[in-house]
């Protein structure tokens, strides 16, 4: 085992000594500074489905049939808002799906469905 380690050590020294460390010449580059992208904070429109299956838009309770109209009106007032549908774990699934359908019917195809954390 010892002679093999000696041979490996000698080969390592040989490769280090014979390696040529040349600095290659090339064109100088002006690399711009990396700055973080500037993004505008998006306003989120929040629809909540409570445990008693009530639909809340912001802080007020609305009828499930009025979700689309309220969403369209509010989206026309704001610049590219994000839509979040939050549901209580005890809410009925059919109520949540009706709200999601109304959001989709309002022309919003990119929205988030998340649970309400207690």
PDB file of N, CA and C in Angstrom, residues 37-45 78-82:
ATOM      1  N   UNK A  37     -34.351  43.237 -10.147  1.00  0.00           N
ATOM      2  CA  UNK A  37     -35.415  43.773 -11.000  1.00  0.00           C
ATOM      3  C   UNK A  37     -36.426  44.546 -10.162  1.00  0.00           C
ATOM      4  N   UNK A  38     -36.914  45.610 -10.747  1.00  0.00           N
ATOM      5  CA  UNK A  38     -37.923  46.397 -10.044  1.00  0.00           C
ATOM      6  C   UNK A  38     -39.298  45.874 -10.441  1.00  0.00           C
ATOM      7  N   UNK A  39     -40.049  45.490  -9.449  1.00  0.00           N
ATOM      8  CA  UNK A  39     -41.398  45.002  -9.694  1.00  0.00           C
ATOM      9  C   UNK A  39     -42.365  45.801  -8.848  1.00  0.00           C
ATOM     10  N   UNK A  40     -43.506  46.032  -9.424  1.00  0.00           N
ATOM     11  CA  UNK A  40     -44.535  46.731  -8.671  1.00  0.00           C
ATOM     12  C   UNK A  40     -45.279  45.713  -7.816  1.00  0.00           C
ATOM     13  N   UNK A  41     -45.615  46.130  -6.619  1.00  0.00           N
ATOM     14  CA  UNK A  41     -46.401  45.257  -5.760  1.00  0.00           C
ATOM     15  C   UNK A  41     -47.812  45.163  -6.328  1.00  0.00           C
ATOM     16  N   UNK A  42     -48.265  43.943  -6.498  1.00  0.00           N
ATOM     17  CA  UNK A  42     -49.607  43.744  -7.035  1.00  0.00           C
ATOM     18  C   UNK A  42     -50.615  43.748  -5.902  1.00  0.00           C
ATOM     19  N   UNK A  43     -51.740  44.347  -6.182  1.00  0.00           N
ATOM     20  CA  UNK A  43     -52.829  44.365  -5.217  1.00  0.00           C
ATOM     21  C   UNK A  43     -53.565  43.040  -5.330  1.00  0.00           C
ATOM     22  N   UNK A  44     -53.913  42.457  -4.202  1.00  0.00           N
ATOM     23  CA  UNK A  44     -54.628  41.185  -4.205  1.00  0.00           C
ATOM     24  C   UNK A  44     -56.090  41.411  -3.863  1.00  0.00           C
ATOM     25  N   UNK A  45     -56.951  40.868  -4.683  1.00  0.00           N
ATOM     26  CA  UNK A  45     -58.378  40.845  -4.381  1.00  0.00           C
ATOM     27  C   UNK A  45     -58.663  39.512  -3.709  1.00  0.00           C
ATOM     28  N   UNK A  78     -58.494  48.651 -10.691  1.00  0.00           N
ATOM     29  CA  UNK A  78     -57.098  48.413 -10.320  1.00  0.00           C
ATOM     30  C   UNK A  78     -56.276  47.992 -11.526  1.00  0.00           C
ATOM     31  N   UNK A  79     -54.958  48.133 -11.398  1.00  0.00           N
ATOM     32  CA  UNK A  79     -54.045  47.772 -12.474  1.00  0.00           C
ATOM     33  C   UNK A  79     -53.499  46.366 -12.254  1.00  0.00           C
ATOM     34  N   UNK A  80     -54.018  45.408 -12.985  1.00  0.00           N
ATOM     35  CA  UNK A  80     -53.550  44.016 -12.970  1.00  0.00           C
ATOM     36  C   UNK A  80     -53.495  43.417 -11.561  1.00  0.00           C
ATOM     37  N   UNK A  81     -54.628  43.317 -10.877  1.00  0.00           N
ATOM     38  CA  UNK A  81     -54.611  42.741  -9.530  1.00  0.00           C
ATOM     39  C   UNK A  81     -54.541  41.214  -9.589  1.00  0.00           C
ATOM     40  N   UNK A  82     -54.060  40.625  -8.505  1.00  0.00           N
ATOM     41  CA  UNK A  82     -54.098  39.174  -8.391  1.00  0.00           C
ATOM     42  C   UNK A  82     -55.349  38.803  -7.595  1.00  0.00           C
TER      43      UNK A  82
END
